[in-house]
Short mmCIF file of C-alpha atoms in Angstrom, two decimals:
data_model
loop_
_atom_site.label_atom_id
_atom_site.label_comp_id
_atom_site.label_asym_id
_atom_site.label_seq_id
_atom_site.Cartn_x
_atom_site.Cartn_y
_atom_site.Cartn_z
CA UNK K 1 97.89 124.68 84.74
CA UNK K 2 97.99 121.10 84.57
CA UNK K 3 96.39 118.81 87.42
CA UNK K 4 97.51 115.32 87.27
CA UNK K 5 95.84 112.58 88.93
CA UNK K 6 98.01 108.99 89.69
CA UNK K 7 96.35 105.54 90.59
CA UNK K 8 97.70 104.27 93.71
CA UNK K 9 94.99 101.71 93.85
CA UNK K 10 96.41 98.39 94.60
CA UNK K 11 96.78 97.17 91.05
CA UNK K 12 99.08 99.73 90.38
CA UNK K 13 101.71 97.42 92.61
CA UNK K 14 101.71 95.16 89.88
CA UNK K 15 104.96 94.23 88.02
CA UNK K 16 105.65 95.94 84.91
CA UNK K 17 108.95 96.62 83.04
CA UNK K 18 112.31 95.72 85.36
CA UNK K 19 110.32 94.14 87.91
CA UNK K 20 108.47 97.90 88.57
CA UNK K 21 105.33 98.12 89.92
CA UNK K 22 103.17 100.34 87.43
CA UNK K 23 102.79 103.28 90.35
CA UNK K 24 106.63 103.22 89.97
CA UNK K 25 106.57 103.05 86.07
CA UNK K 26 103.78 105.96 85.58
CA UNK K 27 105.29 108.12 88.38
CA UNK K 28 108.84 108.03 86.69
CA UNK K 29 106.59 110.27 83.87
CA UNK K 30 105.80 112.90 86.79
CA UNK K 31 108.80 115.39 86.93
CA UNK K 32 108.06 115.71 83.04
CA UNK K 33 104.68 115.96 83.14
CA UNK K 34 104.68 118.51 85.76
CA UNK K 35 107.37 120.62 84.17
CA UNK K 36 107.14 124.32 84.64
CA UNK K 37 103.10 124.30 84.75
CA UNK K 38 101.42 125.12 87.95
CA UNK K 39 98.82 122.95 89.26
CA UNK K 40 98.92 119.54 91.78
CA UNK K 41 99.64 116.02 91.53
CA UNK K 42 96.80 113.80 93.34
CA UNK K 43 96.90 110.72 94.11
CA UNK K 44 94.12 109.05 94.50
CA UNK K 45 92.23 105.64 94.97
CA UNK K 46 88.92 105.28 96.94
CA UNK K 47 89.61 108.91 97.82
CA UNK K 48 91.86 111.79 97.35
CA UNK K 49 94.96 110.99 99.79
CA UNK K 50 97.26 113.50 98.83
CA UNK K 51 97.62 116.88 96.99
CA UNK K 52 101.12 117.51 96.45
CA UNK K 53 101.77 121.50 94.57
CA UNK K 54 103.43 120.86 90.99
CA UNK K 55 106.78 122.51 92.29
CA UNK K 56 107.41 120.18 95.30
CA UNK K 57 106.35 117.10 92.56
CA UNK K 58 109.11 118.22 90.59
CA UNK K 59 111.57 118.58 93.13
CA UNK K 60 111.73 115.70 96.05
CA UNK K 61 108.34 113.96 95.60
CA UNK K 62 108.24 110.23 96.47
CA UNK K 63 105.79 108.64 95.17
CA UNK K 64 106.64 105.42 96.74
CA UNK K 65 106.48 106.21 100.22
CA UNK K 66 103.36 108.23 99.86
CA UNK K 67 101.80 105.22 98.50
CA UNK K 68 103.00 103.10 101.08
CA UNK K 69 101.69 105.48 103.59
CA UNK K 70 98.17 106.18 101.82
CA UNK K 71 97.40 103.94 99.43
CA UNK K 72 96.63 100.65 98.17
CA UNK K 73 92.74 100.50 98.44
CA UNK K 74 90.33 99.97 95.88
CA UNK K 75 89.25 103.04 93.62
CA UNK K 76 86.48 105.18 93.46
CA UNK K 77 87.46 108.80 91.05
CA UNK K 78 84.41 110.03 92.48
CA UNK K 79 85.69 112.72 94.44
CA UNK K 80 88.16 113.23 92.26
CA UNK K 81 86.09 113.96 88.95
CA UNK K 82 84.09 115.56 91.41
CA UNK K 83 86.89 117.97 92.83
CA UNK K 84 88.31 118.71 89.00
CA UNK K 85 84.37 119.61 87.38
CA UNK K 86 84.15 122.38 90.77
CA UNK K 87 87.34 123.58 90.02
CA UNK K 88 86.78 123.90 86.38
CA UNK K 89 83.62 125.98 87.55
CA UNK K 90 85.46 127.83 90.30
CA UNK K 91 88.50 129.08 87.94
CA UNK K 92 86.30 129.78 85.10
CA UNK K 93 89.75 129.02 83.19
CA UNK K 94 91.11 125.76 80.96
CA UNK K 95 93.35 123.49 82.70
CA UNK K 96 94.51 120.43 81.85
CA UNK K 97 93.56 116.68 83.15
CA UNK K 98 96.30 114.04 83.20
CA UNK K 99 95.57 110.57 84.67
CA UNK K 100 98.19 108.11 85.17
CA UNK K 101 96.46 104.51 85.61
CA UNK K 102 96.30 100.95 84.84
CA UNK K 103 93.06 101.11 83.48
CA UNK K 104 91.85 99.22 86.65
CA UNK K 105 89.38 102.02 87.85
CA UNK K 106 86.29 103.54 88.16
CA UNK K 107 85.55 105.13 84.98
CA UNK K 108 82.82 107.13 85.73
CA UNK K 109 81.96 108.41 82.83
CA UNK K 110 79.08 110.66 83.36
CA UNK K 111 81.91 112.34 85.37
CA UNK K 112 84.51 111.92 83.48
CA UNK K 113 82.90 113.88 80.09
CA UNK K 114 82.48 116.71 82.29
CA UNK K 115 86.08 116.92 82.15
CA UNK K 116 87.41 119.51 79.84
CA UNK K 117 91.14 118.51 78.24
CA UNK K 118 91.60 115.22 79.45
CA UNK K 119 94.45 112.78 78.66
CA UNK K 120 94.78 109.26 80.20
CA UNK K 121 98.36 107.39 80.27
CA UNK K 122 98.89 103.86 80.96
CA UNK K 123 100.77 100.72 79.68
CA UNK K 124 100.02 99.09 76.39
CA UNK K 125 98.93 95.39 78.54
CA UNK K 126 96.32 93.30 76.73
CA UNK K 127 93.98 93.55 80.08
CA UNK K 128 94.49 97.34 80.46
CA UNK K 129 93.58 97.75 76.76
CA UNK K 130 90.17 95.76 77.63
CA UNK K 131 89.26 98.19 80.37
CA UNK K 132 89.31 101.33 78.39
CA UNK K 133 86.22 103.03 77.73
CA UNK K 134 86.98 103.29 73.96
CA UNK K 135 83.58 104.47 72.83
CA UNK K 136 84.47 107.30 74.99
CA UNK K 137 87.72 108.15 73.84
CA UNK K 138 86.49 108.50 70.32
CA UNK K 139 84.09 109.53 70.43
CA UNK K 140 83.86 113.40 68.87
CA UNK K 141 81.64 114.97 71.26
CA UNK K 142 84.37 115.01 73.58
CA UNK K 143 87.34 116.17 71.26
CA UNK K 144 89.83 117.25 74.19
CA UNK K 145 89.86 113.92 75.83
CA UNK K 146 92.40 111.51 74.77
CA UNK K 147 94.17 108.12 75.53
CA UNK K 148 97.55 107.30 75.13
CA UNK K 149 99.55 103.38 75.55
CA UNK K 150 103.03 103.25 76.52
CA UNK K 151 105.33 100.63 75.61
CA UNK K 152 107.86 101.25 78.73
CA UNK K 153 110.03 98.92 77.16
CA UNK K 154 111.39 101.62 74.88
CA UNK K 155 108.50 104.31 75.69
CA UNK K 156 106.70 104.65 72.41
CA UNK K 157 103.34 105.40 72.16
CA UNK K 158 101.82 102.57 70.53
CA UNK K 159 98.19 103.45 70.45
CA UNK K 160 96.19 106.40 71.25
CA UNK K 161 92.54 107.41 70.26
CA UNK K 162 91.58 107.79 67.05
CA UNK K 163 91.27 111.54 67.37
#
């Protein structure tokens, strides 16, 4: 089961590769993150605007228009950590955590190291690099959460955690 959780705060419109906003760049990952797990794709800003099932992600999700329709705030992962730590608790099972981002966010981190098998994506930028909570990443008390840099120019990882 794999829950993955996309920024459509209003950085995210910012230009990336080809002229792409980021929301467009990370959400191009989605049909191969999603793959043949079950689970949801959120997307999520100051709040929670949309839960879309895994399947229908894979199949005709547009991730631009829902944006357009509700997105674009600030961000707040509140409810969102909140949401993932009660459902850890209510399936009593592992899932897995992806978050697509800029880096631009609310960390949260007393939250956020509640979260069991966590990866973070975003692009390898010089001020989305300073953003990341680092210290958190690698730190070992928290050896399923991880955090990965793109290049989309040729989409290499370029830098993840030191775990």
């Amino acid at each position: 089961v794999v829950y993955t959780l996309i920024d459509t705060s209003g950085s995210m419109l910012g230009t990336g590769k080809d002229g792409k906003t980021y929301l467009e760049i990370l959400g191009g990952y989605l049909p191969y993150i999603v793959g043949s797990f079950n689970g949801e794709v959120w997307c999520v800003d100051t709040k929670i605007h949309d839960k879309v099932d895994n399947k229908k992600a894979r199949e005709n999700f547009d991730l631009a228009q829902t944006f357009k329709a509700r997105g674009g705030g600030g961000n707040d992962w509140t409810e969102a950590f909140n949401q993932l730590i009660a459902l850890q608790k209510k399936k009593k099972a592992e899932f897995m955590t992806i978050i697509l981002t800029d880096a631009l966010m609310d960390w949260s981190l007393d939250l956020l190291k509640q979260i069991k098998n966590l990866i973070v994506v975003l692009p390898n930028e010089k001020e989305m690099r300073a953003a990341i909570p680092w210290s958190f990443f690698n730190d070992p008390e928290y050896p399923n959460a991880h955090c990965i840099l793109v290049d989309f120019f040729d989409n290499s990882i370029v830098k993840k955690d030191k775990k």
